[in-house]
PDB file of C-alpha atoms in Angstrom:
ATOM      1  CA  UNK B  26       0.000   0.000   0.000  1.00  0.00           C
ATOM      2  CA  UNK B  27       1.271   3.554  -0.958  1.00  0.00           C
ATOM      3  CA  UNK B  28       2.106   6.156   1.461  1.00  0.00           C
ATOM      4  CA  UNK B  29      -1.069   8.691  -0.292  1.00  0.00           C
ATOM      5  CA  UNK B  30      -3.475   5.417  -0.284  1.00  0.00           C
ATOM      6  CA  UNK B  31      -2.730   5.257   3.305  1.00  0.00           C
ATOM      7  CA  UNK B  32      -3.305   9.118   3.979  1.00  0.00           C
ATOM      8  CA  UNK B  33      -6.637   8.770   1.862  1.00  0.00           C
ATOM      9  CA  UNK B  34      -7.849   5.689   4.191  1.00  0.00           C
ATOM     10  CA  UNK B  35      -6.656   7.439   7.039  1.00  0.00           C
ATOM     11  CA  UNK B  36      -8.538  10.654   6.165  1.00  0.00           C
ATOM     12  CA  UNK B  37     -12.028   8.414   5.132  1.00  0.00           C
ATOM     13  CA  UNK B  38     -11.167   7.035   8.809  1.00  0.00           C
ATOM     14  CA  UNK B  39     -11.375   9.959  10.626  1.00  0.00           C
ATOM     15  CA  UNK B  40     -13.999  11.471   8.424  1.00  0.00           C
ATOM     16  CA  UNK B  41     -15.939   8.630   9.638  1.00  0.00           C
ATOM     17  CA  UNK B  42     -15.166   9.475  13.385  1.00  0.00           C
ATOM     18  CA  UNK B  43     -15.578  12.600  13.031  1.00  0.00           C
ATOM     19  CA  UNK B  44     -19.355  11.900  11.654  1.00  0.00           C
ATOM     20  CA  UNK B  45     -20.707   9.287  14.461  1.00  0.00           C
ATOM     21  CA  UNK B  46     -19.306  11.556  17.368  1.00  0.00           C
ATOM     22  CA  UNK B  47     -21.035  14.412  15.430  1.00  0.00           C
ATOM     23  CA  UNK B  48     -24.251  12.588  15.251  1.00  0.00           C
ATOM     24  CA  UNK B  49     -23.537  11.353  18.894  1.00  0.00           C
ATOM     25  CA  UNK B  50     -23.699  14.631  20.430  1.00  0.00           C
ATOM     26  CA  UNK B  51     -26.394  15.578  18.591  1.00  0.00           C
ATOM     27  CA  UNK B  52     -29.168  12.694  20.061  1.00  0.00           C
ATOM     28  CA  UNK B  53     -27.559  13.336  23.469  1.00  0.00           C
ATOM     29  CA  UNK B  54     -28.290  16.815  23.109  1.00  0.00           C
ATOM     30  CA  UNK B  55     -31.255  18.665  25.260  1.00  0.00           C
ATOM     31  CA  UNK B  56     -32.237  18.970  28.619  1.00  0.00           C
ATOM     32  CA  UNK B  57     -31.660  15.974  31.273  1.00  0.00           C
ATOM     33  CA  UNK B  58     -34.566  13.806  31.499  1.00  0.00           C
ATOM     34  CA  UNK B  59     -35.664  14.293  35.182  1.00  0.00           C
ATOM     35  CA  UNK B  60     -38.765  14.616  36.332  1.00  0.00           C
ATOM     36  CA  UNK B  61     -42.439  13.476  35.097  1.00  0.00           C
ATOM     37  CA  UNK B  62     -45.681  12.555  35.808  1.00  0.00           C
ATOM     38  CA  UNK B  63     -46.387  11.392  39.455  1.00  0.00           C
ATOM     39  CA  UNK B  64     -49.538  10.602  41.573  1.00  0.00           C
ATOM     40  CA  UNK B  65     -49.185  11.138  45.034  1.00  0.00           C
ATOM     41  CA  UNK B  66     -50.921  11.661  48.270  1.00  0.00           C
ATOM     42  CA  UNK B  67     -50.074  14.818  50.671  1.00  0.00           C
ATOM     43  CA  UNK B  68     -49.648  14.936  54.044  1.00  0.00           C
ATOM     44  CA  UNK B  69     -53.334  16.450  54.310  1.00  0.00           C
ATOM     45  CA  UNK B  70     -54.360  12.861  52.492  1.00  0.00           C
ATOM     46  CA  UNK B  71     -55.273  15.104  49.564  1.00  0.00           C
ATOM     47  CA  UNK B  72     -54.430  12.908  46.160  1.00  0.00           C
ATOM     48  CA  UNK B  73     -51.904  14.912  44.147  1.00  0.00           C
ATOM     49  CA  UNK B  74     -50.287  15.033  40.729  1.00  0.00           C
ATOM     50  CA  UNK B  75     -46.972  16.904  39.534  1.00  0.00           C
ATOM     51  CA  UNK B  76     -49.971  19.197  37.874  1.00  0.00           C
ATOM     52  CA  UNK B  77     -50.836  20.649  41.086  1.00  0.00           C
ATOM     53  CA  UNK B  78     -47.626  22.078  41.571  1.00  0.00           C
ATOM     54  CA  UNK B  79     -46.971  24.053  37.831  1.00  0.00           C
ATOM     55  CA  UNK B  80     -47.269  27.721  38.082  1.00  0.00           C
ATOM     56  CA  UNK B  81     -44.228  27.863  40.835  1.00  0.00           C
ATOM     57  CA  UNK B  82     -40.904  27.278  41.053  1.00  0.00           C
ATOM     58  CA  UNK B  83     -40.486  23.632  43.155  1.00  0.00           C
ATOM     59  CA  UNK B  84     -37.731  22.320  44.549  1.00  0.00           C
ATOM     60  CA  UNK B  85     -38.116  18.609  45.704  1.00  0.00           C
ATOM     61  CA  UNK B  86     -35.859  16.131  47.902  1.00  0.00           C
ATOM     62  CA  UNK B  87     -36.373  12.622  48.525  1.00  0.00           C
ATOM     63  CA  UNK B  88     -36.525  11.343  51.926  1.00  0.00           C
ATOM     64  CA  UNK B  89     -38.202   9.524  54.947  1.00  0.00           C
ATOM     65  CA  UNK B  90     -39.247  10.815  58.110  1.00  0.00           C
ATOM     66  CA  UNK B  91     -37.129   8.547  60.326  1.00  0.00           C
ATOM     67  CA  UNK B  92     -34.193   9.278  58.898  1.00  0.00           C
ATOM     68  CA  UNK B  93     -31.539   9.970  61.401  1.00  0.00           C
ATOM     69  CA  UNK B  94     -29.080  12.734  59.825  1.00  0.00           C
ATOM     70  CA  UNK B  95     -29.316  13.545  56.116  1.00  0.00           C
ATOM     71  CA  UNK B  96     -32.712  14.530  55.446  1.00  0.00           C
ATOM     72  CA  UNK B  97     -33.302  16.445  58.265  1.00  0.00           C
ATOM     73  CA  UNK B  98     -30.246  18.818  57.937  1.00  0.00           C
ATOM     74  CA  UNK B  99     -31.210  18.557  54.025  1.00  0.00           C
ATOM     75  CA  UNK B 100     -34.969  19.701  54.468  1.00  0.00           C
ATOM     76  CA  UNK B 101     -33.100  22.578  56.877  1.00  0.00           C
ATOM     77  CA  UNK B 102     -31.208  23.077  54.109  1.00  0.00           C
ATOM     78  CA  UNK B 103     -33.735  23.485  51.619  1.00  0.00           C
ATOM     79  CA  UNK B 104     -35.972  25.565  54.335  1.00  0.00           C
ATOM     80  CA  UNK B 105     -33.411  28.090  55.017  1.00  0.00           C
ATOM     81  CA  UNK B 106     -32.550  28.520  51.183  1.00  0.00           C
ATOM     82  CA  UNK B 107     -36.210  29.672  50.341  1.00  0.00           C
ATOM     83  CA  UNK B 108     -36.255  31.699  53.667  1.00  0.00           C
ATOM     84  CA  UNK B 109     -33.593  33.498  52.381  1.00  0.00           C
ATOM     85  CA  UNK B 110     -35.792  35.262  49.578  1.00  0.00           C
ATOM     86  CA  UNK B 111     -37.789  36.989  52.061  1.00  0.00           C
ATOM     87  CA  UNK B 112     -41.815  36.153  52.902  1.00  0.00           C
ATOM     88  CA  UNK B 113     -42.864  37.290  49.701  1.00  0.00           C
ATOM     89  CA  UNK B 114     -40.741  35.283  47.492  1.00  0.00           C
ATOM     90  CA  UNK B 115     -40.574  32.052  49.664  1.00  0.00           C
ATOM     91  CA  UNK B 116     -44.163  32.260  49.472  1.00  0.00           C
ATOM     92  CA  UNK B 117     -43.953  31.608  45.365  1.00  0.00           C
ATOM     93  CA  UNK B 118     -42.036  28.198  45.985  1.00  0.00           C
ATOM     94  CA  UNK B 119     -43.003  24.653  46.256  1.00  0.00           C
ATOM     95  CA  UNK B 120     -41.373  22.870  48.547  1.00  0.00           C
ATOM     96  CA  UNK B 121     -41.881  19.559  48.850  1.00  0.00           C
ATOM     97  CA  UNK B 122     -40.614  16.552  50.906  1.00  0.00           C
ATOM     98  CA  UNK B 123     -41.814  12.925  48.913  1.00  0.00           C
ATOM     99  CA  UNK B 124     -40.805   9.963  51.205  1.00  0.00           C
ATOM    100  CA  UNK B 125     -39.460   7.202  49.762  1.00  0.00           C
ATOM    101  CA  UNK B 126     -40.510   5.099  53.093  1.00  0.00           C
ATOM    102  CA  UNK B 127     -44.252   4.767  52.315  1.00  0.00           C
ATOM    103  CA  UNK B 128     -44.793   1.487  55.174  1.00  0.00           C
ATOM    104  CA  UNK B 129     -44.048   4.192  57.788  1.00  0.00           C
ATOM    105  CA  UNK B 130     -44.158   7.701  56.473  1.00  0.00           C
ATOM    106  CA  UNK B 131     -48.115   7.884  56.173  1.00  0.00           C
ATOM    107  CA  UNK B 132     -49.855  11.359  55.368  1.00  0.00           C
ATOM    108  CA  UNK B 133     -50.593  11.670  59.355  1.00  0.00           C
ATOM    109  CA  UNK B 134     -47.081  10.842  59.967  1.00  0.00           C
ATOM    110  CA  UNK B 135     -45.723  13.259  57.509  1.00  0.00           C
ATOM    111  CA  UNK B 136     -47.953  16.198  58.272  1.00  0.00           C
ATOM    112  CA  UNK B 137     -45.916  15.902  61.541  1.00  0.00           C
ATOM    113  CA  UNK B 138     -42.503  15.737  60.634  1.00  0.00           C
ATOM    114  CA  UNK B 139     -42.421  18.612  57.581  1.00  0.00           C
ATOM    115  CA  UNK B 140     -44.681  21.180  60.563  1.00  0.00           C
ATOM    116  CA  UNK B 141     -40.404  20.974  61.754  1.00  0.00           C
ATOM    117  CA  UNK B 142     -39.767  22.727  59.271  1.00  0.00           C
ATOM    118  CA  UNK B 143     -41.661  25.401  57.896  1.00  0.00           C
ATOM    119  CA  UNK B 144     -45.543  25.799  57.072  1.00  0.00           C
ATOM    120  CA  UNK B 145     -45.327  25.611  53.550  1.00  0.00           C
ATOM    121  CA  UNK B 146     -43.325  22.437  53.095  1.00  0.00           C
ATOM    122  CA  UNK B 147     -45.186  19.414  51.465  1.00  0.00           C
ATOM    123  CA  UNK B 148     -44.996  15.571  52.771  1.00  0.00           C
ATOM    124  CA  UNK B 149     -46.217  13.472  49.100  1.00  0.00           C
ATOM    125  CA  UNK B 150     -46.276   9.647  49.843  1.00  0.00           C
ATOM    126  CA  UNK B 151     -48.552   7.285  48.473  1.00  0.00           C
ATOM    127  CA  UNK B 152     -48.015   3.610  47.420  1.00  0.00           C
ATOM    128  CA  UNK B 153     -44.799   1.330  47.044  1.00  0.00           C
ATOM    129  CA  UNK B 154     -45.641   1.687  43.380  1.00  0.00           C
ATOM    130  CA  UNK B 155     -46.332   5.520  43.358  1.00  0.00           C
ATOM    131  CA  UNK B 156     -43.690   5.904  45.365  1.00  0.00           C
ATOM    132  CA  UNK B 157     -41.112   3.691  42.459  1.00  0.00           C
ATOM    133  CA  UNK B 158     -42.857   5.385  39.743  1.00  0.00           C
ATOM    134  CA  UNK B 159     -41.664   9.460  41.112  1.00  0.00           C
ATOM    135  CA  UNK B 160     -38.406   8.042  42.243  1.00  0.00           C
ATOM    136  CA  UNK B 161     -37.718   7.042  38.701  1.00  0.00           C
ATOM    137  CA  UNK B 162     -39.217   9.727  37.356  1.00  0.00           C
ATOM    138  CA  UNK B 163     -36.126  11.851  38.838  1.00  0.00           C
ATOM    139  CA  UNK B 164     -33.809   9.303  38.700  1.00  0.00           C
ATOM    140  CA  UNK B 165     -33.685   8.522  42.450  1.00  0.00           C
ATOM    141  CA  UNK B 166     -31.751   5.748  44.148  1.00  0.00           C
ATOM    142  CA  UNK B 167     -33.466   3.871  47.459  1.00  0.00           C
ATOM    143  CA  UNK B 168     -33.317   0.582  48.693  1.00  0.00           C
ATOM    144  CA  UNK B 169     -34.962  -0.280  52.495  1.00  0.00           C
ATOM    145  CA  UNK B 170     -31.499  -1.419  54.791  1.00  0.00           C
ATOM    146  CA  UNK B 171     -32.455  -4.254  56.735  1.00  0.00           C
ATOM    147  CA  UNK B 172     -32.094  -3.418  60.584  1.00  0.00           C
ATOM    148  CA  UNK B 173     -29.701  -5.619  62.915  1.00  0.00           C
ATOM    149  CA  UNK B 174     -30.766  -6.089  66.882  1.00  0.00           C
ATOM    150  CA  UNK B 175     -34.244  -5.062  66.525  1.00  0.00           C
ATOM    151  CA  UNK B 176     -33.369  -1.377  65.514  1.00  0.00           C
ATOM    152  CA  UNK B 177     -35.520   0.192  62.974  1.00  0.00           C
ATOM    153  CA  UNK B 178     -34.935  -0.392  59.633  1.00  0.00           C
ATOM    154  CA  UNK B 179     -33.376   2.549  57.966  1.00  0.00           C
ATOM    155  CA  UNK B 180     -33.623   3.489  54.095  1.00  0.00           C
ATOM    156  CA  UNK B 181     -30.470   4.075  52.160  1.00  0.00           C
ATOM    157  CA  UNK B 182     -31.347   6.927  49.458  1.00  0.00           C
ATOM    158  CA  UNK B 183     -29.718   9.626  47.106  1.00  0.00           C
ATOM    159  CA  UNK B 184     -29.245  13.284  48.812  1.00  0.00           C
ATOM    160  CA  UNK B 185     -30.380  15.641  45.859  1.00  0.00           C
ATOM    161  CA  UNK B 186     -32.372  18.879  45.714  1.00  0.00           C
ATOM    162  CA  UNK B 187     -34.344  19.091  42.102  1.00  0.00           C
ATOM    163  CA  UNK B 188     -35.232  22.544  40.995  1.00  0.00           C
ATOM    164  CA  UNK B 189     -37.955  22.836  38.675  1.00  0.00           C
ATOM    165  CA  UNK B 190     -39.437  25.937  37.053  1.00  0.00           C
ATOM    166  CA  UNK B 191     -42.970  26.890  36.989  1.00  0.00           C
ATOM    167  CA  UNK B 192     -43.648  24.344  34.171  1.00  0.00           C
ATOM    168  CA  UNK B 193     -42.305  21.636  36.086  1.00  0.00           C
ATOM    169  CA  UNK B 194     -39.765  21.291  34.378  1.00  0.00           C
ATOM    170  CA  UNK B 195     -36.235  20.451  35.243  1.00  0.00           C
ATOM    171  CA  UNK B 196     -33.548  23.385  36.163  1.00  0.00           C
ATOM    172  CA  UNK B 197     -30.781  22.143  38.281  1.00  0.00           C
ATOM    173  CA  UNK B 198     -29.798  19.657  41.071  1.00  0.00           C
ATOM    174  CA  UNK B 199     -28.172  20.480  44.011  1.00  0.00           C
ATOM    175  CA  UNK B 200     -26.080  17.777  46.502  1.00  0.00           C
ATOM    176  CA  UNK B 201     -26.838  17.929  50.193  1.00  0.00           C
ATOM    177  CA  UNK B 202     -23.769  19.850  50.710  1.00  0.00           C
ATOM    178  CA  UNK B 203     -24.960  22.953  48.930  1.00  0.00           C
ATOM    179  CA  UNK B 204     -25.213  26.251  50.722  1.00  0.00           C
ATOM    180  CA  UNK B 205     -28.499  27.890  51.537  1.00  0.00           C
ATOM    181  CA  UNK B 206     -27.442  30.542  49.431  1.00  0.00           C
ATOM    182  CA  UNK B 207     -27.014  28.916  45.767  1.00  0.00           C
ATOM    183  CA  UNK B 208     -30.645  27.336  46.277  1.00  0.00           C
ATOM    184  CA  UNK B 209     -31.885  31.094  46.830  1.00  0.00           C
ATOM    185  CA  UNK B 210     -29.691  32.493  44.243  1.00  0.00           C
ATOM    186  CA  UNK B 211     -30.873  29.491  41.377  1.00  0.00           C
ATOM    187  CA  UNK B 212     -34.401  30.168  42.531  1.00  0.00           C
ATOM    188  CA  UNK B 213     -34.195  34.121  42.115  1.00  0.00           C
ATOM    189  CA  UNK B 214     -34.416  34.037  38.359  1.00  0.00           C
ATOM    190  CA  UNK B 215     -37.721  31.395  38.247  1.00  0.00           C
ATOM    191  CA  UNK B 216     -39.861  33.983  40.058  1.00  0.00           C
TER     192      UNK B 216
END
């Protein structure tokens, strides 16, 4: 094979490369898929969809009710973030609290726990499958941990805030170690 036959196979090969990442990028392109349809009940026992909360900005964490450390300091978290905008803008957020614990974390029981945090905070639970179907809707990781000695079984979960704007649609995601502040700064804009 000639040196310029190997050049012009070499060039076709890149060419080629060049044209499937192209096309690559382009079908991976767009917004994350996170988020979607879910039927839920609120702590009130009220049946809810993700309808009921369009026409604010939301911001949403996973959770259960007996858990220890994480989601209480996270629902502070999220609490003190929308606090931060003052009464009139905190009052244009959804914040709400979906358990991923539904054997324990009944409407009664989460009316309770969310009161700890603010008045406007929302506790959604609803069935195991309800409960699977808006985990997966935002990509959420849980899985009940078996307890040892008679302890209560705890529930090992992912620690994210989702922002969503008024449409309900998907923003931003924050980690459990974010600061009050860049919730309240990524909400500014959405109001």
């Amino acid at each position: 094979m000639t040196r310029s036959v190997k050049l012009i196979l070499g060039a076709w090969v890149l060419a080629i490369i060049a044209g499937i990442a192209w096309v690559g990028i382009e079908i991976s392109g767009g917004a994350p898929s996170i988020g979607g349809p879910f039927t839920l009940v609120d702590h009130n026992g009220k049946r809810v969809t993700d309808q009921d909360f369009r026409g604010k900005p939301t911001v949403i964490y996973f959770g259960f009710a007996y858990c220890p450390d994480v989601c209480p300091t996270s629902l502070l978290l999220m609490q003190t973030g929308v606090d931060q905008l003052g009464p009139q803008a905190a009052a244009k957020v959804n914040l709400l609290f979906i358990s991923v614990d539904p054997e324990r974390d009944t409407p009664a029981a989460l009316k309770e726990y969310v009161a700890q945090f603010g008045p406007t905070m929302v506790g959604l639970t609803g069935t195991q499958d309800q409960v699977a179907a808006a985990a997966k809707a935002f990509r959420v990781y849980y899985q009940k941990v078996p307890s040892k000695g008679g302890a209560p079984y705890l529930v090992d979960h992912s620690s994210i805030f989702y922002l969503m704007d008024r449409d309900f649609r998907f923003v931003k995601h924050f980690t459990h170690q974010a600061k009050a502040e860049d919730i309240a700064r990524a909400l500014k804009p959405l109001l």
